[in-house]
Short mmCIF file of C-alpha atoms in Angstrom, two decimals:
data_model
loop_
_atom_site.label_atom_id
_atom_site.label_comp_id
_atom_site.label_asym_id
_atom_site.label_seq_id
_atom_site.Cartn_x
_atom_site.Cartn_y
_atom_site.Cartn_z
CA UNK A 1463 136.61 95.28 -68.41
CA UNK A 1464 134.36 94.34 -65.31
CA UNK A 1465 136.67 96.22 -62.61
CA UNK A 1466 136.42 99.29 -64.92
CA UNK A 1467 133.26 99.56 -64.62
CA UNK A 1468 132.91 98.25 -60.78
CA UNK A 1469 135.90 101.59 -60.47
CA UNK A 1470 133.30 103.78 -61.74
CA UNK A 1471 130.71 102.53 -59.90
CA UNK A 1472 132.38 103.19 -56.69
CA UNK A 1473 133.25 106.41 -57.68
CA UNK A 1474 129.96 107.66 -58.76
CA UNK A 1475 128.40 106.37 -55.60
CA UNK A 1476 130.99 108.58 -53.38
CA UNK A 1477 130.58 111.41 -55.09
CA UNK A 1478 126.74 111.62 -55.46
CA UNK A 1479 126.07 110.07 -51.45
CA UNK A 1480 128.60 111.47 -49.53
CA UNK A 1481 127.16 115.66 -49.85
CA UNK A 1482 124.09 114.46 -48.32
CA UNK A 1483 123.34 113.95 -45.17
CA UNK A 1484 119.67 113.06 -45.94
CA UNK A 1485 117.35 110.51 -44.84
CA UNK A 1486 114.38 108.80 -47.44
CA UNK A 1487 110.68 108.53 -47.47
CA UNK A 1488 109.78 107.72 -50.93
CA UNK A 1489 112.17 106.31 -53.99
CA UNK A 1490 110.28 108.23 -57.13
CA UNK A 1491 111.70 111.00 -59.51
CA UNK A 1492 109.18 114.00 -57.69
CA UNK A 1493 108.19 113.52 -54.34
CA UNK A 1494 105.20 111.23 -53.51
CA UNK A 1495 102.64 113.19 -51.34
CA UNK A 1496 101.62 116.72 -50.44
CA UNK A 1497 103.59 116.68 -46.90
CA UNK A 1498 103.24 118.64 -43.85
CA UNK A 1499 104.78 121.69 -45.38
CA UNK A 1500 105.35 123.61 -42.04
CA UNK A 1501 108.08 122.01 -40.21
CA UNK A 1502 111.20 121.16 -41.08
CA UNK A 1503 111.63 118.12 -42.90
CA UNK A 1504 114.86 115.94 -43.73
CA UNK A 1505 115.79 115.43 -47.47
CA UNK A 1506 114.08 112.72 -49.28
CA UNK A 1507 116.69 110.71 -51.54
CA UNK A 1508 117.06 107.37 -53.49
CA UNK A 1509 119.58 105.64 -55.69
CA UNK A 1510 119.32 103.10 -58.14
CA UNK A 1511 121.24 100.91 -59.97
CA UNK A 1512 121.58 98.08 -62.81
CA UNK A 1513 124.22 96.58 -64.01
CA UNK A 1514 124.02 93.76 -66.87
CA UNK A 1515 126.64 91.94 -68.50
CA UNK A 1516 126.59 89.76 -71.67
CA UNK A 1517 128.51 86.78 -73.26
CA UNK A 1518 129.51 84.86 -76.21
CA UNK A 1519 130.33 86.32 -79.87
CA UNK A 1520 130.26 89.37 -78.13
CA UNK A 1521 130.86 90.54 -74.24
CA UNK A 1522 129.07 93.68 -72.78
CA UNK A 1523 128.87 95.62 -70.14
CA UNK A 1524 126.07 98.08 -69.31
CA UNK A 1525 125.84 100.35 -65.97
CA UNK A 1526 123.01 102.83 -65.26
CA UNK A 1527 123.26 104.89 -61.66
CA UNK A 1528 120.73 107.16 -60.51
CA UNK A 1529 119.95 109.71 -57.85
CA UNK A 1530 117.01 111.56 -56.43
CA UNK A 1531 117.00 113.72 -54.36
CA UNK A 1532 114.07 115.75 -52.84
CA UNK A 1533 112.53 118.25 -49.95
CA UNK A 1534 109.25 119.76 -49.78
CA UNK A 1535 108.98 122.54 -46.76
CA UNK A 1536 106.64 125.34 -46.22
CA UNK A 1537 106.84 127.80 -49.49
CA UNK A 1538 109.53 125.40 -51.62
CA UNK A 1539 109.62 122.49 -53.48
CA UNK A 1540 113.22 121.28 -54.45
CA UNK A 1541 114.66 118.17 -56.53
CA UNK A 1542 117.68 117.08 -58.09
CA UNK A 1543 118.43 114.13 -60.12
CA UNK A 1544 121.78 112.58 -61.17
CA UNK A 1545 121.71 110.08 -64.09
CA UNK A 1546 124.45 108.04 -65.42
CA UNK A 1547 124.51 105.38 -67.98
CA UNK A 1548 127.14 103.98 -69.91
CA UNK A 1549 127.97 100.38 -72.48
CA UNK A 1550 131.03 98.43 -73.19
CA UNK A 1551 131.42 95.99 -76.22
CA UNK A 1552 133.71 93.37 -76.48
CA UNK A 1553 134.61 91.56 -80.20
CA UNK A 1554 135.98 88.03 -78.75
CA UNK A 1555 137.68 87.96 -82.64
CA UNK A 1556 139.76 90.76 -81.98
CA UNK A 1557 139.85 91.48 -78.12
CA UNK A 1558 138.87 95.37 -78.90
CA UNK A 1559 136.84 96.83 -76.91
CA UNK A 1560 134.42 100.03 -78.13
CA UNK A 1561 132.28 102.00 -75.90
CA UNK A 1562 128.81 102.59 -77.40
CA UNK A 1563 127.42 104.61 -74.80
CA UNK A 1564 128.95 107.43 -72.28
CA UNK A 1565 125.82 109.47 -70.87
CA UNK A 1566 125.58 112.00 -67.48
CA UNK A 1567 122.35 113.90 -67.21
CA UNK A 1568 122.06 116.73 -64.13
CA UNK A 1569 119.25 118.78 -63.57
CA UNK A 1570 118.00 120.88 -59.78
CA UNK A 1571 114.71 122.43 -59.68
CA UNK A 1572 112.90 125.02 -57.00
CA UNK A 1573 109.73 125.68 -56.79
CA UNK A 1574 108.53 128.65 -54.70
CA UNK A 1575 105.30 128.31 -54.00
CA UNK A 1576 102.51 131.36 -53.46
CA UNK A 1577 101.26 129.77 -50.53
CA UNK A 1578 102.78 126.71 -48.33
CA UNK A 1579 99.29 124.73 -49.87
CA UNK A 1580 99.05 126.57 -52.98
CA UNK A 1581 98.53 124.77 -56.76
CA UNK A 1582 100.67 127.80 -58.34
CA UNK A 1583 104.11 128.20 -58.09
CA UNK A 1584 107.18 129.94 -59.90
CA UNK A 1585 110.27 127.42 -60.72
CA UNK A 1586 113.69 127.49 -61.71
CA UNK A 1587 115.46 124.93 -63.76
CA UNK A 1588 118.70 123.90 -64.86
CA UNK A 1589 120.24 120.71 -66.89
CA UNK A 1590 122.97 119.79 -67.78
CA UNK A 1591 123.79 117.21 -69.88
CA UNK A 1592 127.03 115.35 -71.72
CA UNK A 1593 126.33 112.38 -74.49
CA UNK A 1594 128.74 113.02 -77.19
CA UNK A 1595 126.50 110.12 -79.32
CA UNK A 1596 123.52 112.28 -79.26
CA UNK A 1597 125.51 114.82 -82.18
CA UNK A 1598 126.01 117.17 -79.03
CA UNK A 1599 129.44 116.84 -76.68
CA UNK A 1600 127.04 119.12 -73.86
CA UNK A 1601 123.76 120.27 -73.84
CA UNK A 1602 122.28 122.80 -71.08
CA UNK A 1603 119.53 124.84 -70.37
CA UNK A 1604 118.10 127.52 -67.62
CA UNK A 1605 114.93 128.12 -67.39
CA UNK A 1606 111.96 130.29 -65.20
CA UNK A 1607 108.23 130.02 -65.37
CA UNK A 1608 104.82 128.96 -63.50
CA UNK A 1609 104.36 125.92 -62.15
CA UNK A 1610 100.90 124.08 -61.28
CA UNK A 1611 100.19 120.68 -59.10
CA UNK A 1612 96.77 119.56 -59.48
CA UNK A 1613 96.08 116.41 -57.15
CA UNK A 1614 93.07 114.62 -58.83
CA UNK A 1615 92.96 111.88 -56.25
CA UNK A 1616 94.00 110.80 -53.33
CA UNK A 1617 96.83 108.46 -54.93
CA UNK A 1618 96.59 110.49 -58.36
CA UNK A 1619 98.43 114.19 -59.06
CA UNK A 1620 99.98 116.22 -61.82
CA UNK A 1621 103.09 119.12 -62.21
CA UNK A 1622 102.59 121.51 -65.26
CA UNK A 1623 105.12 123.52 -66.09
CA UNK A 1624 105.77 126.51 -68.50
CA UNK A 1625 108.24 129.15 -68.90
CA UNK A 1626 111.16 130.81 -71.29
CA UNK A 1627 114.90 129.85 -70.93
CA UNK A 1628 118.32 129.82 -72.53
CA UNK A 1629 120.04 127.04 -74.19
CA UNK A 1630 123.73 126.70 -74.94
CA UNK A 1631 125.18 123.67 -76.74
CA UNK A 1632 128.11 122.36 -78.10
CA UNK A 1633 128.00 120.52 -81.02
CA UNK A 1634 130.12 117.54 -82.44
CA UNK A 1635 130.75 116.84 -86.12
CA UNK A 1636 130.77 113.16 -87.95
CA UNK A 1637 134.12 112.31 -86.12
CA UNK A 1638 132.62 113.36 -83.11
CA UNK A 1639 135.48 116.90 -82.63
CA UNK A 1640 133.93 119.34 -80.61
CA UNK A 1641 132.09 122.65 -82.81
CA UNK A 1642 131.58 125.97 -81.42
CA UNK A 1643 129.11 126.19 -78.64
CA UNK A 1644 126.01 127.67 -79.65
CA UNK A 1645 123.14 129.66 -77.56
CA UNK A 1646 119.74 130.32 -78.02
CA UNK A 1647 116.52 131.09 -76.32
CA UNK A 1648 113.83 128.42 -75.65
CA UNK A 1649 110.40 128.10 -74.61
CA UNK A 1650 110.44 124.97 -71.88
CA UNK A 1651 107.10 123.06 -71.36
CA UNK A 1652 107.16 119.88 -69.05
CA UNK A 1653 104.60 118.02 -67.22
CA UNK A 1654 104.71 114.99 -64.56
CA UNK A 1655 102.54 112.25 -62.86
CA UNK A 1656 102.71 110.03 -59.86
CA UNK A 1657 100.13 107.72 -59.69
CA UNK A 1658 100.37 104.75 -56.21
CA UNK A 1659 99.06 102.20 -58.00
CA UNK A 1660 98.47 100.39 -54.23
CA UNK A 1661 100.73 100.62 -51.76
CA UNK A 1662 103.83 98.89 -52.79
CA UNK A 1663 103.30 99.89 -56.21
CA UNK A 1664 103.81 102.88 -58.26
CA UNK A 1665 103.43 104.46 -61.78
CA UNK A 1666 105.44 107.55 -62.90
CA UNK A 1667 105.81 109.66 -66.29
CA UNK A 1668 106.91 113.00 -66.93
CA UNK A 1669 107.87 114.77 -70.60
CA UNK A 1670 109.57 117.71 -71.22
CA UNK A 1671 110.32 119.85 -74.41
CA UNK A 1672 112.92 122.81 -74.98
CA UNK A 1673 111.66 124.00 -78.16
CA UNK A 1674 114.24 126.35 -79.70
CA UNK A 1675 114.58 128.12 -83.05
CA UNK A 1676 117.88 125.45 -83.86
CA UNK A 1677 116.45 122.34 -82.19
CA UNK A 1678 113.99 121.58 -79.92
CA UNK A 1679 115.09 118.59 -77.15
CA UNK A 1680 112.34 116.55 -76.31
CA UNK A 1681 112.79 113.58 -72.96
CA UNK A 1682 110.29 111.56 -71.79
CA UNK A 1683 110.00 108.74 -69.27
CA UNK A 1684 107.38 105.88 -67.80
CA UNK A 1685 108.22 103.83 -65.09
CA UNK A 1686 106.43 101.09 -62.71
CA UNK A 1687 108.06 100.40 -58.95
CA UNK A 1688 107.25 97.72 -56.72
CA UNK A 1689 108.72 97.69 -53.29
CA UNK A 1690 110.54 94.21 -52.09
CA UNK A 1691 110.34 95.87 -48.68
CA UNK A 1692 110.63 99.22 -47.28
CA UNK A 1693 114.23 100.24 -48.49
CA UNK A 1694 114.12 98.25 -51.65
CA UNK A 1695 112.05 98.07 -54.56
CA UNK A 1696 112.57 96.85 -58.27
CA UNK A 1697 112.08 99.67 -61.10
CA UNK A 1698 111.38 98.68 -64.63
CA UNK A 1699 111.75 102.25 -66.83
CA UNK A 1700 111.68 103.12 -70.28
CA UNK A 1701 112.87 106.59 -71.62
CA UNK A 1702 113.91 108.37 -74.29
CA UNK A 1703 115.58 111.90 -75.81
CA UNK A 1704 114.50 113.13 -78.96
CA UNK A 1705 116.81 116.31 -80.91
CA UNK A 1706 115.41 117.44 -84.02
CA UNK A 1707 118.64 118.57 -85.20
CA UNK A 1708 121.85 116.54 -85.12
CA UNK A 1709 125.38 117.07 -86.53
CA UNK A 1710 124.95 114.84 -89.36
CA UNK A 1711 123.26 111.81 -90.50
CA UNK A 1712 125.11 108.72 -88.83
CA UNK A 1713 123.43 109.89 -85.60
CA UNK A 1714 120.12 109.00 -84.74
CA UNK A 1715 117.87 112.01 -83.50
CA UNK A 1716 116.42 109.60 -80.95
CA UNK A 1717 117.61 107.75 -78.10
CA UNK A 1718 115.80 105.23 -76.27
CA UNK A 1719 116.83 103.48 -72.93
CA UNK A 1720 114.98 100.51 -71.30
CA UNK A 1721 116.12 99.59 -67.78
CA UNK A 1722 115.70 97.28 -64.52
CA UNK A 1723 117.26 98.41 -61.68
CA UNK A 1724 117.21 98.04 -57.73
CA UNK A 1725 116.24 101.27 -56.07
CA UNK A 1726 117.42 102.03 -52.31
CA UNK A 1727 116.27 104.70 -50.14
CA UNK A 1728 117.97 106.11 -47.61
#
Protein backbone atom coordinates (compact mmCIF):
# COMPACT_ATOMS: atom_id res chain seq x y z
CA UNK A 1 0.00 0.00 0.00
CA UNK A 2 3.02 2.40 0.84
CA UNK A 3 4.60 2.27 -2.86
CA UNK A 4 1.08 3.19 -4.12
CA UNK A 5 1.01 6.00 -2.62
CA UNK A 6 4.98 6.90 -2.87
CA UNK A 7 3.82 6.14 -7.14
CA UNK A 8 1.49 8.91 -6.80
CA UNK A 9 3.53 11.03 -5.08
CA UNK A 10 6.11 11.00 -7.70
CA UNK A 11 3.75 11.51 -10.20
CA UNK A 12 1.99 14.44 -8.84
CA UNK A 13 5.27 16.12 -8.16
CA UNK A 14 6.30 15.77 -12.07
CA UNK A 15 3.41 16.90 -13.29
CA UNK A 16 2.75 20.02 -11.12
CA UNK A 17 6.95 21.14 -11.07
CA UNK A 18 8.11 20.35 -14.25
CA UNK A 19 5.71 23.41 -16.38
CA UNK A 20 7.43 25.85 -14.31
CA UNK A 21 10.38 27.24 -14.66
CA UNK A 22 9.90 29.58 -11.63
CA UNK A 23 11.96 30.61 -8.84
CA UNK A 24 10.33 31.39 -4.93
CA UNK A 25 10.20 34.29 -2.61
CA UNK A 26 7.52 33.52 -0.23
CA UNK A 27 5.68 29.90 0.57
CA UNK A 28 1.89 31.34 1.39
CA UNK A 29 -1.44 30.73 -0.58
CA UNK A 30 -1.46 34.80 -2.02
CA UNK A 31 1.63 36.47 -2.33
CA UNK A 32 3.28 38.10 0.76
CA UNK A 33 4.06 41.83 -0.02
CA UNK A 34 3.07 44.63 -2.35
CA UNK A 35 6.30 44.14 -4.75
CA UNK A 36 7.99 46.35 -7.11
CA UNK A 37 5.27 46.04 -9.67
CA UNK A 38 7.28 47.57 -12.63
CA UNK A 39 9.83 45.17 -13.68
CA UNK A 40 9.68 41.93 -14.52
CA UNK A 41 9.59 39.54 -11.87
CA UNK A 42 10.13 35.59 -11.81
CA UNK A 43 7.18 33.38 -10.59
CA UNK A 44 6.81 32.91 -6.96
CA UNK A 45 5.97 29.09 -6.14
CA UNK A 46 5.92 26.56 -3.19
CA UNK A 47 5.00 22.97 -2.56
CA UNK A 48 4.07 21.18 0.37
CA UNK A 49 3.66 17.98 1.54
CA UNK A 50 2.58 15.44 4.46
CA UNK A 51 2.43 12.18 4.50
CA UNK A 52 1.29 10.08 7.74
CA UNK A 53 0.91 6.54 8.17
CA UNK A 54 -0.80 4.52 10.97
CA UNK A 55 -0.61 1.03 12.65
CA UNK A 56 -2.20 -1.66 14.57
CA UNK A 57 -6.04 -2.82 14.37
CA UNK A 58 -6.01 -0.75 11.53
CA UNK A 59 -3.15 0.57 8.91
CA UNK A 60 -3.51 4.00 7.09
CA UNK A 61 -2.16 5.94 4.81
CA UNK A 62 -2.80 9.66 4.29
CA UNK A 63 -1.01 12.01 1.53
CA UNK A 64 -1.77 15.74 1.07
CA UNK A 65 0.39 17.67 -1.91
CA UNK A 66 0.13 21.19 -2.56
CA UNK A 67 1.16 23.90 -4.95
CA UNK A 68 1.32 27.65 -5.16
CA UNK A 69 2.07 29.35 -7.50
CA UNK A 70 2.23 33.20 -7.88
CA UNK A 71 3.44 36.59 -9.89
CA UNK A 72 2.64 40.04 -9.19
CA UNK A 73 3.92 42.56 -12.19
CA UNK A 74 2.89 45.98 -13.10
CA UNK A 75 -1.15 45.93 -13.82
CA UNK A 76 -1.67 41.89 -12.81
CA UNK A 77 -1.88 39.84 -10.04
CA UNK A 78 -1.92 36.01 -10.85
CA UNK A 79 -2.12 32.68 -8.64
CA UNK A 80 -2.76 29.18 -8.98
CA UNK A 81 -3.06 26.51 -6.50
CA UNK A 82 -3.01 22.70 -6.89
CA UNK A 83 -4.35 20.62 -3.95
CA UNK A 84 -4.35 16.98 -3.52
CA UNK A 85 -5.29 14.84 -0.67
CA UNK A 86 -6.13 11.39 -0.43
CA UNK A 87 -6.57 8.18 2.68
CA UNK A 88 -6.05 4.52 2.62
CA UNK A 89 -7.49 2.06 5.31
CA UNK A 90 -6.30 -1.14 6.02
CA UNK A 91 -8.60 -3.94 8.20
CA UNK A 92 -5.54 -6.27 9.48
CA UNK A 93 -8.79 -8.95 9.98
CA UNK A 94 -9.44 -9.11 6.50
CA UNK A 95 -6.42 -7.59 4.51
CA UNK A 96 -9.05 -5.20 2.50
CA UNK A 97 -8.15 -2.20 1.85
CA UNK A 98 -10.92 0.91 1.33
CA UNK A 99 -10.06 4.31 0.29
CA UNK A 100 -11.88 6.95 2.39
CA UNK A 101 -10.68 9.89 0.74
CA UNK A 102 -9.76 10.79 -3.13
CA UNK A 103 -9.71 14.77 -3.36
CA UNK A 104 -8.00 17.27 -6.31
CA UNK A 105 -8.89 20.90 -5.97
CA UNK A 106 -7.58 23.48 -9.01
CA UNK A 107 -8.28 26.93 -9.12
CA UNK A 108 -6.06 30.18 -11.34
CA UNK A 109 -6.94 33.64 -10.63
CA UNK A 110 -5.97 37.22 -12.48
CA UNK A 111 -6.31 40.19 -11.24
CA UNK A 112 -5.99 43.27 -13.50
CA UNK A 113 -5.43 45.98 -11.66
CA UNK A 114 -6.61 49.88 -12.50
CA UNK A 115 -3.36 51.10 -11.70
CA UNK A 116 0.13 49.11 -11.13
CA UNK A 117 -0.47 50.53 -7.11
CA UNK A 118 -4.08 50.59 -7.18
CA UNK A 119 -6.55 48.94 -4.19
CA UNK A 120 -9.26 48.11 -7.04
CA UNK A 121 -9.02 45.57 -9.40
CA UNK A 122 -11.25 43.30 -11.76
CA UNK A 123 -10.55 39.31 -11.37
CA UNK A 124 -11.22 36.23 -13.01
CA UNK A 125 -11.65 32.90 -11.40
CA UNK A 126 -11.92 29.41 -12.09
CA UNK A 127 -12.04 25.97 -9.88
CA UNK A 128 -12.20 23.00 -10.44
CA UNK A 129 -12.73 20.44 -8.24
CA UNK A 130 -13.23 16.30 -8.05
CA UNK A 131 -14.25 14.57 -4.46
CA UNK A 132 -16.76 12.03 -5.31
CA UNK A 133 -17.35 11.80 -1.12
CA UNK A 134 -18.53 15.28 -1.02
CA UNK A 135 -22.19 13.91 -2.96
CA UNK A 136 -20.55 15.64 -6.12
CA UNK A 137 -18.12 13.44 -8.70
CA UNK A 138 -16.92 17.39 -10.04
CA UNK A 139 -17.67 20.63 -9.02
CA UNK A 140 -16.58 23.94 -11.04
CA UNK A 141 -17.13 27.38 -11.23
CA UNK A 142 -16.12 30.72 -13.39
CA UNK A 143 -16.41 33.67 -12.11
CA UNK A 144 -15.74 37.84 -12.80
CA UNK A 145 -15.99 40.71 -10.42
CA UNK A 146 -14.06 43.61 -8.37
CA UNK A 147 -11.44 42.97 -6.38
CA UNK A 148 -10.00 45.22 -3.37
CA UNK A 149 -6.50 44.88 -1.27
CA UNK A 150 -6.51 47.03 1.65
CA UNK A 151 -2.98 46.85 3.49
CA UNK A 152 -3.77 47.91 7.15
CA UNK A 153 -0.20 47.54 8.27
CA UNK A 154 2.94 47.12 7.40
CA UNK A 155 2.86 43.18 8.09
CA UNK A 156 -1.13 43.23 8.00
CA UNK A 157 -3.42 43.25 4.48
CA UNK A 158 -6.72 42.06 3.13
CA UNK A 159 -8.27 40.76 -0.64
CA UNK A 160 -12.12 41.32 -0.98
CA UNK A 161 -13.66 39.94 -3.60
CA UNK A 162 -17.17 40.05 -5.28
CA UNK A 163 -18.64 39.15 -8.48
CA UNK A 164 -21.35 36.78 -10.49
CA UNK A 165 -20.34 33.37 -12.06
CA UNK A 166 -21.50 30.05 -13.40
CA UNK A 167 -21.49 26.78 -11.74
CA UNK A 168 -21.75 23.36 -13.32
CA UNK A 169 -21.76 20.15 -11.26
CA UNK A 170 -22.12 16.69 -11.47
CA UNK A 171 -23.78 14.96 -8.98
CA UNK A 172 -23.45 11.35 -7.49
CA UNK A 173 -26.28 9.31 -5.98
CA UNK A 174 -26.08 6.95 -2.62
CA UNK A 175 -23.86 4.40 -4.58
CA UNK A 176 -21.84 7.10 -5.60
CA UNK A 177 -22.96 6.60 -10.01
CA UNK A 178 -22.48 9.67 -11.66
CA UNK A 179 -26.12 12.05 -12.23
CA UNK A 180 -26.55 14.49 -14.89
CA UNK A 181 -24.40 17.51 -14.66
CA UNK A 182 -26.19 20.42 -13.60
CA UNK A 183 -25.51 24.40 -14.19
CA UNK A 184 -26.44 27.34 -12.57
CA UNK A 185 -25.53 30.90 -11.91
CA UNK A 186 -23.82 32.05 -8.66
CA UNK A 187 -22.97 35.04 -6.85
CA UNK A 188 -19.08 34.40 -5.58
CA UNK A 189 -17.91 36.39 -2.46
CA UNK A 190 -14.35 35.58 -1.01
CA UNK A 191 -12.01 37.39 1.15
CA UNK A 192 -8.22 36.71 2.33
CA UNK A 193 -5.53 37.74 4.96
CA UNK A 194 -1.83 37.51 5.39
CA UNK A 195 -0.72 38.58 8.50
CA UNK A 196 3.76 38.10 9.27
CA UNK A 197 3.36 37.38 12.54
CA UNK A 198 7.48 38.22 12.82
CA UNK A 199 9.67 37.28 10.46
CA UNK A 200 9.80 33.60 10.34
CA UNK A 201 6.31 33.40 11.16
CA UNK A 202 3.10 33.74 9.43
CA UNK A 203 -0.76 33.66 9.78
CA UNK A 204 -3.11 33.12 6.77
CA UNK A 205 -7.07 32.72 6.25
CA UNK A 206 -9.17 33.20 3.41
CA UNK A 207 -13.18 32.07 2.91
CA UNK A 208 -15.03 31.88 0.01
CA UNK A 209 -18.81 31.25 -0.82
CA UNK A 210 -20.57 30.34 -4.27
CA UNK A 211 -24.01 30.91 -3.26
CA UNK A 212 -26.33 29.41 -5.89
CA UNK A 213 -30.09 28.90 -6.15
CA UNK A 214 -29.29 24.67 -5.79
CA UNK A 215 -26.42 24.90 -3.30
CA UNK A 216 -24.22 27.29 -2.16
CA UNK A 217 -20.28 25.86 -1.62
CA UNK A 218 -18.73 27.41 1.15
CA UNK A 219 -14.35 26.72 1.84
CA UNK A 220 -12.51 28.18 4.32
CA UNK A 221 -8.96 27.89 5.63
CA UNK A 222 -6.45 29.16 8.69
CA UNK A 223 -3.05 28.37 8.72
CA UNK A 224 0.25 29.30 10.88
CA UNK A 225 3.97 28.85 9.07
CA UNK A 226 7.16 28.97 10.68
CA UNK A 227 10.26 28.86 8.61
CA UNK A 228 13.11 26.10 9.68
CA UNK A 229 15.26 28.16 7.33
CA UNK A 230 14.88 29.97 4.19
CA UNK A 231 13.55 27.11 1.82
CA UNK A 232 11.76 25.23 4.51
CA UNK A 233 9.18 25.90 6.89
CA UNK A 234 6.56 23.70 8.85
CA UNK A 235 2.70 24.53 8.10
CA UNK A 236 0.06 23.49 10.52
CA UNK A 237 -3.56 24.17 8.50
CA UNK A 238 -7.01 23.52 9.17
CA UNK A 239 -9.78 23.77 6.44
CA UNK A 240 -12.91 22.90 5.51
CA UNK A 241 -15.85 22.72 2.52
CA UNK A 242 -19.25 23.16 3.39
CA UNK A 243 -22.35 22.16 0.46
CA UNK A 244 -25.70 22.83 1.57
CA UNK A 245 -27.07 20.34 -0.67
CA UNK A 246 -25.82 16.78 -1.05
CA UNK A 247 -27.08 13.69 -2.93
CA UNK A 248 -28.50 12.06 -0.01
CA UNK A 249 -28.13 11.64 3.59
CA UNK A 250 -25.06 9.19 4.20
CA UNK A 251 -22.91 12.17 3.11
CA UNK A 252 -21.94 14.74 5.34
CA UNK A 253 -22.46 18.41 3.96
CA UNK A 254 -19.16 19.27 5.62
CA UNK A 255 -15.69 18.34 5.25
CA UNK A 256 -12.99 19.21 7.46
CA UNK A 257 -9.17 18.62 6.94
CA UNK A 258 -6.42 19.26 9.57
CA UNK A 259 -2.83 19.02 8.30
CA UNK A 260 1.10 19.32 9.04
CA UNK A 261 3.13 19.50 6.28
CA UNK A 262 6.76 20.64 5.13
CA UNK A 263 6.57 23.50 2.71
CA UNK A 264 9.56 24.12 0.09
CA UNK A 265 10.09 27.03 -2.01
CA UNK A 266 11.72 27.12 -4.95
Amino acid sequence: MQSGVNVRLSVLVASILLPFGVQAQTFMFDDAEDMDTTTEEAWEASAEFGLLFTTGNTETESLKAKLNVAKDIRNWRHKGVLDYYTAEQENQDTGETTETADRLFLSAQSNYKFEPNSKSSLFIFGSYEEDVYSGYEYQSTLAIGYGARYRYSENLYADYEVGPGYSRVKPVDENRNPLEAEGSAILRLAGSMTWDISENSRFNALVSSEIGEENTKSRAEVSISSNINSSLALKVSVSGTHNSEVANEDIENLDTETAVTVVYTF
